[in-house]
mmCIF file of C-alpha atoms and ligand atoms in Angstrom:
data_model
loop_
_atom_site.group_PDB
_atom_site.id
_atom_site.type_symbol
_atom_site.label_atom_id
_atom_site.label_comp_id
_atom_site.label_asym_id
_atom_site.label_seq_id
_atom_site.Cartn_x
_atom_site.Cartn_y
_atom_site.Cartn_z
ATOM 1 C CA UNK A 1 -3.713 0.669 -20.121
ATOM 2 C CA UNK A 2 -2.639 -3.080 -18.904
ATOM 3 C CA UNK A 3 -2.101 -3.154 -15.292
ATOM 4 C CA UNK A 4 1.823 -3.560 -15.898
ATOM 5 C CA UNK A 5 1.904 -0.019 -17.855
ATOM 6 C CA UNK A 6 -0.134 1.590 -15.054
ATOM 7 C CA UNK A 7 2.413 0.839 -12.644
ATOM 8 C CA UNK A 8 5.087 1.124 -14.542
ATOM 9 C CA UNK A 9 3.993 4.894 -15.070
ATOM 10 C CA UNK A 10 3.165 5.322 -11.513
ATOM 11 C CA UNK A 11 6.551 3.784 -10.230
ATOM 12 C CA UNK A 12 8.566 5.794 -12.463
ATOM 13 C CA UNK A 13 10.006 8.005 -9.922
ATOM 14 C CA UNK A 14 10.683 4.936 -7.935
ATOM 15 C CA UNK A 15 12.754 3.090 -10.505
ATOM 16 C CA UNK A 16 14.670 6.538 -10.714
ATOM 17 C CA UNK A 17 15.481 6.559 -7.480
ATOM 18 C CA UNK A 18 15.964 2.844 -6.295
ATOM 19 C CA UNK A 19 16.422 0.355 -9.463
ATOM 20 C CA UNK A 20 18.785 3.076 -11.774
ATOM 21 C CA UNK A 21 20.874 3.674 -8.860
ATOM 22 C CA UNK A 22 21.321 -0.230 -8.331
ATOM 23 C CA UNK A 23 22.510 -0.195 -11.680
ATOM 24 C CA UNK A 24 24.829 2.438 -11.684
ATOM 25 C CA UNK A 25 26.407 0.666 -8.840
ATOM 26 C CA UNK A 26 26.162 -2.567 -10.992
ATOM 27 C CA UNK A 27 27.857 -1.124 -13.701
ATOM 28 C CA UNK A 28 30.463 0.571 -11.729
ATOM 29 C CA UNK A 29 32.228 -2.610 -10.618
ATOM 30 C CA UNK A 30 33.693 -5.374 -12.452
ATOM 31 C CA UNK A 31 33.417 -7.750 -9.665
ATOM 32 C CA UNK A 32 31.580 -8.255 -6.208
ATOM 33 C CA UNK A 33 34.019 -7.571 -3.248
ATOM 34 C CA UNK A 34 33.137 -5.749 0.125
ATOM 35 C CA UNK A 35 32.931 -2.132 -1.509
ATOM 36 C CA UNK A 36 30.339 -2.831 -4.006
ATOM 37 C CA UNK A 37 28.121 -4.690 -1.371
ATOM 38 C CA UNK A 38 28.300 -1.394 1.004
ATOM 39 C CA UNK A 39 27.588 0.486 -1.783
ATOM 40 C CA UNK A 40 25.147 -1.261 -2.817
ATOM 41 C CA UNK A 41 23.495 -1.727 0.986
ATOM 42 C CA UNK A 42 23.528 2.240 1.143
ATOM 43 C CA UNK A 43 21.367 2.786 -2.028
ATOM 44 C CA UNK A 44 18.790 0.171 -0.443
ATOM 45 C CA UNK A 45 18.561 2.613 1.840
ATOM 46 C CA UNK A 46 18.144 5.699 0.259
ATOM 47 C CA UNK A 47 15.907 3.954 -1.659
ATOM 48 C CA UNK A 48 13.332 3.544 1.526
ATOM 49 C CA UNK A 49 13.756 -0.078 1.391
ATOM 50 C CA UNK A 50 14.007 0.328 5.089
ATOM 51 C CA UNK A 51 16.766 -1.312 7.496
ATOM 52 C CA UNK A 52 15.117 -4.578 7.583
ATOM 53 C CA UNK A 53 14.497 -5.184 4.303
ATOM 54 C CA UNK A 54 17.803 -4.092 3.592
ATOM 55 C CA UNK A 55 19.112 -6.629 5.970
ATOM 56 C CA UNK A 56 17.767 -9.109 4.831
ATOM 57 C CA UNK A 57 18.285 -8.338 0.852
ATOM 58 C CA UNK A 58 22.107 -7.984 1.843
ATOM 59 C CA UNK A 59 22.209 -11.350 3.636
ATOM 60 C CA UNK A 60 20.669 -13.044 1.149
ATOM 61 C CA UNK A 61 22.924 -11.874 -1.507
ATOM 62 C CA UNK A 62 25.952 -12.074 0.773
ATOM 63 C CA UNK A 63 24.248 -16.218 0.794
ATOM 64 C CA UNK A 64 23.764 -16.604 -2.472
ATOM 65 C CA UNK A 65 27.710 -15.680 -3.543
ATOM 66 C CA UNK A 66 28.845 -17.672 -1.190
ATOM 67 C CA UNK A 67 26.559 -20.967 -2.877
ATOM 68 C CA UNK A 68 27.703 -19.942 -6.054
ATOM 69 C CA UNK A 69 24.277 -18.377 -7.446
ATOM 70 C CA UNK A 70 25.703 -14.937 -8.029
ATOM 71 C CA UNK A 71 29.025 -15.104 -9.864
ATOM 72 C CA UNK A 72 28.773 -11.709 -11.616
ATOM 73 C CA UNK A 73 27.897 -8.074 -10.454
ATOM 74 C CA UNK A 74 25.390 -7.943 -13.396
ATOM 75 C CA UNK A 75 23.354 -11.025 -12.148
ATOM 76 C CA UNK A 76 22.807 -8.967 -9.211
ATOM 77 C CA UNK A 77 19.854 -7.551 -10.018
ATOM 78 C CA UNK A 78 17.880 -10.216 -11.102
ATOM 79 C CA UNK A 79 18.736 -11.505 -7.782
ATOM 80 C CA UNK A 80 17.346 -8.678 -6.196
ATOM 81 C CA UNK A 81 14.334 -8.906 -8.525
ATOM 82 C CA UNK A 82 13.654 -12.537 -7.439
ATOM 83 C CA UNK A 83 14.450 -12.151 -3.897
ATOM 84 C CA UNK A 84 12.261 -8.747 -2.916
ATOM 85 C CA UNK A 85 9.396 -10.524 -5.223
ATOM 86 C CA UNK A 86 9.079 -14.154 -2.933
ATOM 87 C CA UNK A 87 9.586 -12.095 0.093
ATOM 88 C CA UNK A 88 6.251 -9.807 -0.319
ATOM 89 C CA UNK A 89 3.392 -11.224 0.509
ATOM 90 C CA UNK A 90 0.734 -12.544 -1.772
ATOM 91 C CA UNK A 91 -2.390 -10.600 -0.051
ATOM 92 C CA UNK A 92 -5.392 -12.903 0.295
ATOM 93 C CA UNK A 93 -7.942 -12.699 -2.872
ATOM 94 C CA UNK A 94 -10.102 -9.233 -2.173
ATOM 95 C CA UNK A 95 -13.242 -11.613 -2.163
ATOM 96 C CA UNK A 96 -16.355 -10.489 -0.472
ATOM 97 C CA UNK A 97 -16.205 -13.866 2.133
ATOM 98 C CA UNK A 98 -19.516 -11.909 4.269
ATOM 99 C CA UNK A 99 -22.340 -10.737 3.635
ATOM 100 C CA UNK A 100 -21.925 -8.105 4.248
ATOM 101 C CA UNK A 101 -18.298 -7.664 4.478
ATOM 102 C CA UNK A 102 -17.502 -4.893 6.470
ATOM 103 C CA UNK A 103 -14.447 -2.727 5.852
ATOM 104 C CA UNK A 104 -13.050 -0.272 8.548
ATOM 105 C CA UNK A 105 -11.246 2.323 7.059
ATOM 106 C CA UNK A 106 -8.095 4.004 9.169
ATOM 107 C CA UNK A 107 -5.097 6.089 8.619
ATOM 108 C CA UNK A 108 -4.209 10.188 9.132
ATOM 109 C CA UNK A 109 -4.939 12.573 8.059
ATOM 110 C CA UNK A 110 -4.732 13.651 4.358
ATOM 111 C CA UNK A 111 -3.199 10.101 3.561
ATOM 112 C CA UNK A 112 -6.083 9.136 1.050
ATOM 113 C CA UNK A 113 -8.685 7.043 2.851
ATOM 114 C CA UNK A 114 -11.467 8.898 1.547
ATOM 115 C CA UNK A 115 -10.611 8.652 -2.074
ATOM 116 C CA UNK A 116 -9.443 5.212 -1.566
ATOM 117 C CA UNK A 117 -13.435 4.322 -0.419
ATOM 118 C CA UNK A 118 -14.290 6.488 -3.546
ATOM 119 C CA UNK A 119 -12.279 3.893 -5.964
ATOM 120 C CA UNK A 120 -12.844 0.441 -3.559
ATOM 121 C CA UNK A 121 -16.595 1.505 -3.886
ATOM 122 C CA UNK A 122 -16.145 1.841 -7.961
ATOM 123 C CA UNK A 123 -14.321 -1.519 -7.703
ATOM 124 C CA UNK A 124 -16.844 -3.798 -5.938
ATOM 125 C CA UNK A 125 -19.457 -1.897 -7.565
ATOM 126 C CA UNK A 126 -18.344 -2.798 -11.161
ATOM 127 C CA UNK A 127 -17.616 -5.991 -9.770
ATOM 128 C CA UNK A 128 -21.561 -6.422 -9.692
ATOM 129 C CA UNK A 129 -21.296 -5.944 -5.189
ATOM 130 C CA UNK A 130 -23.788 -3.914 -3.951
ATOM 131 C CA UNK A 131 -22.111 -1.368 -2.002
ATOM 132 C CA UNK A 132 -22.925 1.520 0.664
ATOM 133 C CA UNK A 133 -20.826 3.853 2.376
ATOM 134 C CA UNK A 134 -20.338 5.135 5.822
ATOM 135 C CA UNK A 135 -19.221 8.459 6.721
ATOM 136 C CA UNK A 136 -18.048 8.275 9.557
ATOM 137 C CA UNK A 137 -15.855 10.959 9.602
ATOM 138 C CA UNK A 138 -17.689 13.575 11.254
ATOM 139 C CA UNK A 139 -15.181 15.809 12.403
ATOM 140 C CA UNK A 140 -15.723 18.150 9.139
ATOM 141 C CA UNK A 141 -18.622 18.551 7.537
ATOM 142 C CA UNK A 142 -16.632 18.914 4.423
ATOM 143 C CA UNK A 143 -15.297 15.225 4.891
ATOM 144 C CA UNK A 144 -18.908 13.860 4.790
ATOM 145 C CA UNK A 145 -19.620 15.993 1.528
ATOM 146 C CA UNK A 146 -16.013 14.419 0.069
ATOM 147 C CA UNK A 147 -17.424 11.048 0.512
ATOM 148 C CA UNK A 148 -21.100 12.265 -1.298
ATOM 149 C CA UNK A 149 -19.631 13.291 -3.846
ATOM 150 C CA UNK A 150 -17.683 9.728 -4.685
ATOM 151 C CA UNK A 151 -20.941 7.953 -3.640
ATOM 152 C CA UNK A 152 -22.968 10.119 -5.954
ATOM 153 C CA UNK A 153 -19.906 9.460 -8.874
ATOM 154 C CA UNK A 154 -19.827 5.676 -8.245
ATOM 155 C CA UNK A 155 -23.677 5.874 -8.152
ATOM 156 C CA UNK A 156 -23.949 4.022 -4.481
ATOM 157 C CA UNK A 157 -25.994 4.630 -1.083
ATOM 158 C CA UNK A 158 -24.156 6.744 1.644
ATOM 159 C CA UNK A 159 -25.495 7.062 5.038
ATOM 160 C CA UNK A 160 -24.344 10.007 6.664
ATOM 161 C CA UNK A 161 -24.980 12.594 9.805
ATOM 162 C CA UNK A 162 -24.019 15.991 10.514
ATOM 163 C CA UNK A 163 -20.975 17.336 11.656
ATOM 164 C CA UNK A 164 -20.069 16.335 14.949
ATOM 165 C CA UNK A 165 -22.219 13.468 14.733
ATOM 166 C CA UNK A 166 -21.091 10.406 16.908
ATOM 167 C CA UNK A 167 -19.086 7.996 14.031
ATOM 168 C CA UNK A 168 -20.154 4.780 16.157
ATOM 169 C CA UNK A 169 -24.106 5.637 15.564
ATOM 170 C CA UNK A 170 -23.202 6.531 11.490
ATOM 171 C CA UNK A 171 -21.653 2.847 11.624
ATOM 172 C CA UNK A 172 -24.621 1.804 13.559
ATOM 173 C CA UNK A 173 -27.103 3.192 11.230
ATOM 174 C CA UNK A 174 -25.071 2.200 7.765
ATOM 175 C CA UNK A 175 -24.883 -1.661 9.229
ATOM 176 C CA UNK A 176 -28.691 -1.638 10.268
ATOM 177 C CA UNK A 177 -29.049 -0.093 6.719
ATOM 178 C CA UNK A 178 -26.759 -2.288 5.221
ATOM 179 C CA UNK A 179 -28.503 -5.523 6.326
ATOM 180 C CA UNK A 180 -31.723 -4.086 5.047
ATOM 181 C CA UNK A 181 -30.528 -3.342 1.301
ATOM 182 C CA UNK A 182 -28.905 -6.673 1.256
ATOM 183 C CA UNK A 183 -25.674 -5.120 0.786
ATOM 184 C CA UNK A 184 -22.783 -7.305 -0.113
ATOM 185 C CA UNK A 185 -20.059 -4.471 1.407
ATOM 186 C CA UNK A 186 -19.765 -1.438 3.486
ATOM 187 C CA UNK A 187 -17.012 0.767 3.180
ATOM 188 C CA UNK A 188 -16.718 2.892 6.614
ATOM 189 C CA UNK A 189 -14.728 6.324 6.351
ATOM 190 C CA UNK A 190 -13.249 7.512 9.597
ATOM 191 C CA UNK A 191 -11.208 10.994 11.062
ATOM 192 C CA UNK A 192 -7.629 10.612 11.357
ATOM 193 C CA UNK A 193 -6.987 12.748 14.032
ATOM 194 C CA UNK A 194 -4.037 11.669 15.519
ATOM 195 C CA UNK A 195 -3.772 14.437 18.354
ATOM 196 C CA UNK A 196 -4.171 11.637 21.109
ATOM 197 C CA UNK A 197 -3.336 8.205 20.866
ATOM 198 C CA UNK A 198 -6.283 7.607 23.152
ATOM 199 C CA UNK A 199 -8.863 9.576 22.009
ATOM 200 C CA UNK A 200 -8.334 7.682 18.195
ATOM 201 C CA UNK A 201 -8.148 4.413 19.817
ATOM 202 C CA UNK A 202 -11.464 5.179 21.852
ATOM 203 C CA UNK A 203 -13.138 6.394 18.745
ATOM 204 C CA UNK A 204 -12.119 3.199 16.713
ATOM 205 C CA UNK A 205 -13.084 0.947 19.479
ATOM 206 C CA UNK A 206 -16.459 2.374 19.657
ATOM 207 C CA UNK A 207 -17.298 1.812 16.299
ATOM 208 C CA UNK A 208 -16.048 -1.297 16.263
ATOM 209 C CA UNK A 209 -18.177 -2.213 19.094
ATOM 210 C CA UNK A 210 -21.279 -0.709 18.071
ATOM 211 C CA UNK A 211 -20.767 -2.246 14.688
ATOM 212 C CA UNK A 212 -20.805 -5.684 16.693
ATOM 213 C CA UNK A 213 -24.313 -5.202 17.654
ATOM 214 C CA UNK A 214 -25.613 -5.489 14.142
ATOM 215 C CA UNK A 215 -22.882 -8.180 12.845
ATOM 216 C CA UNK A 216 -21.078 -10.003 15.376
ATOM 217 C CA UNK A 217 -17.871 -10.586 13.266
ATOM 218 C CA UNK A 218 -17.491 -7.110 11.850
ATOM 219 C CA UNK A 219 -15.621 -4.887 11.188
ATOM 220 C CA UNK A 220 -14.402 -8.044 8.808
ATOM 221 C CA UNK A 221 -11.238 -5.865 7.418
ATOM 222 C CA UNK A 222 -9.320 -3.127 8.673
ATOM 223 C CA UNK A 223 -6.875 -1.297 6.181
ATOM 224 C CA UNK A 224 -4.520 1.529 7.506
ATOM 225 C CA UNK A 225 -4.240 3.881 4.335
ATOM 226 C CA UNK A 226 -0.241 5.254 4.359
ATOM 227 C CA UNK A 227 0.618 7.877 2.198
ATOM 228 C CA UNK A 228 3.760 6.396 0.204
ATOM 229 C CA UNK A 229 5.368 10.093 -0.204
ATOM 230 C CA UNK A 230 6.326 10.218 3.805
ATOM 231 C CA UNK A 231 8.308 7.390 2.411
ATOM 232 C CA UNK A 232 9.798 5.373 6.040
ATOM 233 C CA UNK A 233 7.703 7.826 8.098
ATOM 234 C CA UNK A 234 4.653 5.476 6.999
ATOM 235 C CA UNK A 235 6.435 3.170 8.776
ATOM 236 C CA UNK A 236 6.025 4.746 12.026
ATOM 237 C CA UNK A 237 2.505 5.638 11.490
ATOM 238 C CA UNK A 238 1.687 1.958 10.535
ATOM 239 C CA UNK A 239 3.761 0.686 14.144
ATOM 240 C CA UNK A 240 1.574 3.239 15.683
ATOM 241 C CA UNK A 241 -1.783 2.374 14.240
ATOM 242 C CA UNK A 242 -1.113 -1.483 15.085
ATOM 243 C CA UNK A 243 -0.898 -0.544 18.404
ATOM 244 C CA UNK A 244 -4.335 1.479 18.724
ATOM 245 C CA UNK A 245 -5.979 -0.927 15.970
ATOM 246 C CA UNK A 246 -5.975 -4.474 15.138
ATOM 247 C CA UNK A 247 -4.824 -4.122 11.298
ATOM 248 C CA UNK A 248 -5.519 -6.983 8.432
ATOM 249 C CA UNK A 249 -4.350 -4.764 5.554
ATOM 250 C CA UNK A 250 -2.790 -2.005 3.844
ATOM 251 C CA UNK A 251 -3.910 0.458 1.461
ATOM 252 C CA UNK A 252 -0.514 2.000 -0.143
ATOM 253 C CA UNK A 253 -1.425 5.526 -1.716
ATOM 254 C CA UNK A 254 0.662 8.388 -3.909
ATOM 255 C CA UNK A 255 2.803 5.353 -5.583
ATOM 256 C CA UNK A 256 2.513 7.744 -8.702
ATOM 257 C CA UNK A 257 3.584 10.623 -7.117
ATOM 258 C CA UNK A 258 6.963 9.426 -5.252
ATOM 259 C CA UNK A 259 10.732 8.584 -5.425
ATOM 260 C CA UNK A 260 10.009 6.226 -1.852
ATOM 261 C CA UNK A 261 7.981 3.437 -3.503
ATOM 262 C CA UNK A 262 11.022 1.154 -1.903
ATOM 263 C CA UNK A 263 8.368 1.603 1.194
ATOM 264 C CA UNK A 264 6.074 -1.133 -0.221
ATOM 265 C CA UNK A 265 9.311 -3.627 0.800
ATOM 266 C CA UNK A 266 9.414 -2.552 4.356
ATOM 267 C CA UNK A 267 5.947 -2.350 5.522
ATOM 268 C CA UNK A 268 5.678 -6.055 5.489
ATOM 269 C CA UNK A 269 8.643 -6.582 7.677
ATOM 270 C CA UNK A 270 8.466 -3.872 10.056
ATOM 271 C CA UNK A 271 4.495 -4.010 10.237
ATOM 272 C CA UNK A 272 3.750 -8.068 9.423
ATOM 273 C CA UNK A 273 0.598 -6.708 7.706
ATOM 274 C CA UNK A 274 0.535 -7.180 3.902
ATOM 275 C CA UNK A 275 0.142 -4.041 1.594
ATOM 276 C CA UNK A 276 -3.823 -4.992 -0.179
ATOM 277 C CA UNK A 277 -4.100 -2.210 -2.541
ATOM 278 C CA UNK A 278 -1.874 0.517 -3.748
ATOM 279 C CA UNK A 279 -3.029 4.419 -5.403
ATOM 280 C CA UNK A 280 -1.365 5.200 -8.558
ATOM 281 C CA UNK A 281 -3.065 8.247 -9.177
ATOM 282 C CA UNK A 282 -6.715 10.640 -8.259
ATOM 283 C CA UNK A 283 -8.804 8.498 -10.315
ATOM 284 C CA UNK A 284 -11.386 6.150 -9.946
ATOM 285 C CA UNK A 285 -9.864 3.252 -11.723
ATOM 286 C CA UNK A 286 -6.298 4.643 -9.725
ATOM 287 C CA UNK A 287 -6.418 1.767 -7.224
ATOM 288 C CA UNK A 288 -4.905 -2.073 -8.160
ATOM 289 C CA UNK A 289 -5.267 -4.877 -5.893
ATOM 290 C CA UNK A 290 -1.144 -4.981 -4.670
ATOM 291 C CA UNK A 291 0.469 -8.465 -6.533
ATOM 292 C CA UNK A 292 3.943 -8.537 -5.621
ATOM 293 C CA UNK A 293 5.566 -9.960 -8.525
ATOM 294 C CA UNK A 294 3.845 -7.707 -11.227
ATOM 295 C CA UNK A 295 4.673 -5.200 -9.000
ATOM 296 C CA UNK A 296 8.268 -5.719 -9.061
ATOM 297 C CA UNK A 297 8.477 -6.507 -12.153
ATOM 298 C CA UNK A 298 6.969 -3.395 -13.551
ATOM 299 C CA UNK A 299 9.928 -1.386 -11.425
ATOM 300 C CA UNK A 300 12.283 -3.476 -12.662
ATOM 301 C CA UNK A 301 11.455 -3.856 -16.343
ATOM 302 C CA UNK A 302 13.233 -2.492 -19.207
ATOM 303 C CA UNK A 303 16.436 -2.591 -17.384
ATOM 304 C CA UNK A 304 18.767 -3.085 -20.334
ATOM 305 C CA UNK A 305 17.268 0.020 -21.597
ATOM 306 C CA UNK A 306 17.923 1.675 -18.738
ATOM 307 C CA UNK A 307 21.506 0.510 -18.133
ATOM 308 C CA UNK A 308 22.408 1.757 -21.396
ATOM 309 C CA UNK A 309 20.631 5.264 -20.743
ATOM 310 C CA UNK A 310 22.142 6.154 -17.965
ATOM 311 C CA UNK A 311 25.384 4.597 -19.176
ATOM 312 C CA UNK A 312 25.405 6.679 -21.916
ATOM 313 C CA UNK A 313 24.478 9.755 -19.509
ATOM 314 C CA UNK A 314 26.672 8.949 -17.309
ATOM 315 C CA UNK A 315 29.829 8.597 -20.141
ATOM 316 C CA UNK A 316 30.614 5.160 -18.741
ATOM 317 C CA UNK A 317 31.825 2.760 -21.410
HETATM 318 P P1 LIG B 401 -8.040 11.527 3.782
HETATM 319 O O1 LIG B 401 -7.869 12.752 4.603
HETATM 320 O O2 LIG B 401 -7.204 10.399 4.317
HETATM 321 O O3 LIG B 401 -9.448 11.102 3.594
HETATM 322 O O4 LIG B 401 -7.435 11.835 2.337
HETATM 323 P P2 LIG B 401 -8.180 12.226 0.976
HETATM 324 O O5 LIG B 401 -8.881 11.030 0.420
HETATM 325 O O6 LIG B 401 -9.010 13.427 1.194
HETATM 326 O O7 LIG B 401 -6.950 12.521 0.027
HETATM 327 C C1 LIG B 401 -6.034 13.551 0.229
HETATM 328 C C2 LIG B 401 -5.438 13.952 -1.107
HETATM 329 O O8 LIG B 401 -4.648 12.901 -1.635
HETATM 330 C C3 LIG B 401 -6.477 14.261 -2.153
HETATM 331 O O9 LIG B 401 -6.079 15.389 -2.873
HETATM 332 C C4 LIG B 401 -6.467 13.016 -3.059
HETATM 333 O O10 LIG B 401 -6.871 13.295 -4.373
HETATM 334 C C5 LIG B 401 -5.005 12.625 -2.980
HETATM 335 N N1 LIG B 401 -4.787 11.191 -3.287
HETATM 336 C C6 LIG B 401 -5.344 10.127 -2.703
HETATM 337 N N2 LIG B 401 -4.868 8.967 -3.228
HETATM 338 C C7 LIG B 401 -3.971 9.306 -4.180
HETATM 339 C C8 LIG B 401 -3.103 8.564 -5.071
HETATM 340 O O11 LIG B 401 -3.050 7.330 -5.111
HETATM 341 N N3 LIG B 401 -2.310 9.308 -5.899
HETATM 342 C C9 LIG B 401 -2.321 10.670 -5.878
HETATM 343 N N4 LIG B 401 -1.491 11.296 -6.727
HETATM 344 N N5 LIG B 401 -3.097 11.387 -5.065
HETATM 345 C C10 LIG B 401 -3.923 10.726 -4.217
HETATM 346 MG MG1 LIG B 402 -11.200 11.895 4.441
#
């Protein structure tokens, strides 16, 4: 499957939800006056575009009737297409620029980070990068065997201690390992216990200090994983991890399983990280590197289609 029909499958509850009900405002007005743009500003919403991202759409669409680019209600939408595609950010290539490149992984939990490492490790492997694992999640022992399990699948090195184990001395031995092998990345797996702010931040700033002692730059990249379902409450989560962690990307997970895709618009502006990778699914090729004008093309593609669908189902002429 082309990368366009993977997310087009995986966004399909998010075109349901966001892009048909643009159109059914679309189609339910001949021409653009105040009432169609509040309309259409509350289905932005309920579409987790988020208040900023909102904002912003509206005032740019407020702009460009006012300059004469929009005369229509039905050239709306490409508008929107345009507009929401040059305002996400291109992430940097997902080149290995160390060696090796060392990858902190953070977010809650439940959220996906250790399948994520599972299908980033299947990614650089088959990408010819010699990979190893950290699992430094040592709160459960069954988080350790979670991460085995993808290491032994993607057929890579793990280094691993038992439960309970201090994460900064895992990090500490998979680096020293790491350096050894030659290995081109290391993917490190961490607890998301969020109980205390503190404790978290402690924990991350530990490993990131003991990782120092082996490579002086790393931890190279650190992605917060969101869970897309929770929809604007990833929002929150990624305010809150920016404060306890310097953040250089985001990992943007459950796309497939969601009606709040619309979230991929407002972590940008609320979070002024870019989204790196998004989950469409449980699989190990489930995970594309994020390109923002695929991406919104695939949700809004086949819109004539669409338009006459849910014309049809909705009896409108
Ligand atoms: P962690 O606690 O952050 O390490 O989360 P896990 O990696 O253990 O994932 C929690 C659940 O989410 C598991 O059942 C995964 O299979 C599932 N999951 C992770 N990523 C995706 C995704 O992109 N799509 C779907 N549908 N499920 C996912
Ligand atoms: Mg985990």
């Amino acid at each position: 499957m082309s990368f366009l029909d993977k997310v087009k499958q995986g966004l399909a509850r998010t075109k349901q939800s966001l892009v048909r009900n643009i159109e059914t405002i679309v189609i339910g007005y001949a021409e653009i006056d105040d009432e169609f743009l509040d309309d259409l500003e509350a289905v932005l919403l309920t579409g987790d575009l988020g208040v900023t991202a909102t904002d912003y759409l509206m005032h740019e669409i407020r702009r460009g009737v006012t300059e004469g680019e929009i005369h229509h209600t039905k050239e709306v939408i490409p508008f929107i297409e345009k507009t929401l595609a040059a305002r996400l950010e291109t992430p940097p290539e997902s080149d290995v620029r160390h060696r090796p490149e060392v990858i902190l992984i953070v977010g809650v939990n439940g959220v996906g980070k250790t399948t994520s490492i599972g299908k980033l490790a299947h990614y650089y492997h088959s990408q010819g990068k010699k990979v190893l694992l950290a699992a430094g999640d040592t709160f459960r022992a069954a988080a350790s065997e979670q991460l085995t399990i993808w290491a032994e699948r993607v057929g890579v090195p793990i280094v691993k201690h038992g439960e309970g184990a201090d994460p900064a001395a895992v990090v500490y031995d998979a680096l020293e390992s790491a350096v050894a092998r030659d290995v081109d990345v290391v993917l490190i797996d961490t607890a998301g216990r969020l109980h205390t702010k503190v404790n978290l931040m402690n924990e991350l700033e530990k490993i990131s200090r003991v990782a120092k002692k082996i490579i002086p730059d790393a931890p190279h990249e650190t992605w917060l994983v969101l869970d897309a379902t929770t929809g604007q409450n990833a929002v929150s989560q990624a305010k809150l991890f920016g404060e306890i962690v310097p953040l250089t990307g985001v990992v943007l997970t459950k796309l497939d399983g969601t009606a709040k895709g619309g979230v991929v618009f407002s972590i940008k502006e609320e979070l002024g990280v870019p989204v790196r990778w998004i989950g469409l699914g449980e699989g190990i090729d489930d995970l594309q590197v994020f390109r923002p004008e695929p991406f919104v093309q695939a949700l809004f593609a086949e819109q004539h289609n669409t338009i006459t669908e849910s014309t049809k189902q909705r009896g409108i002429r």
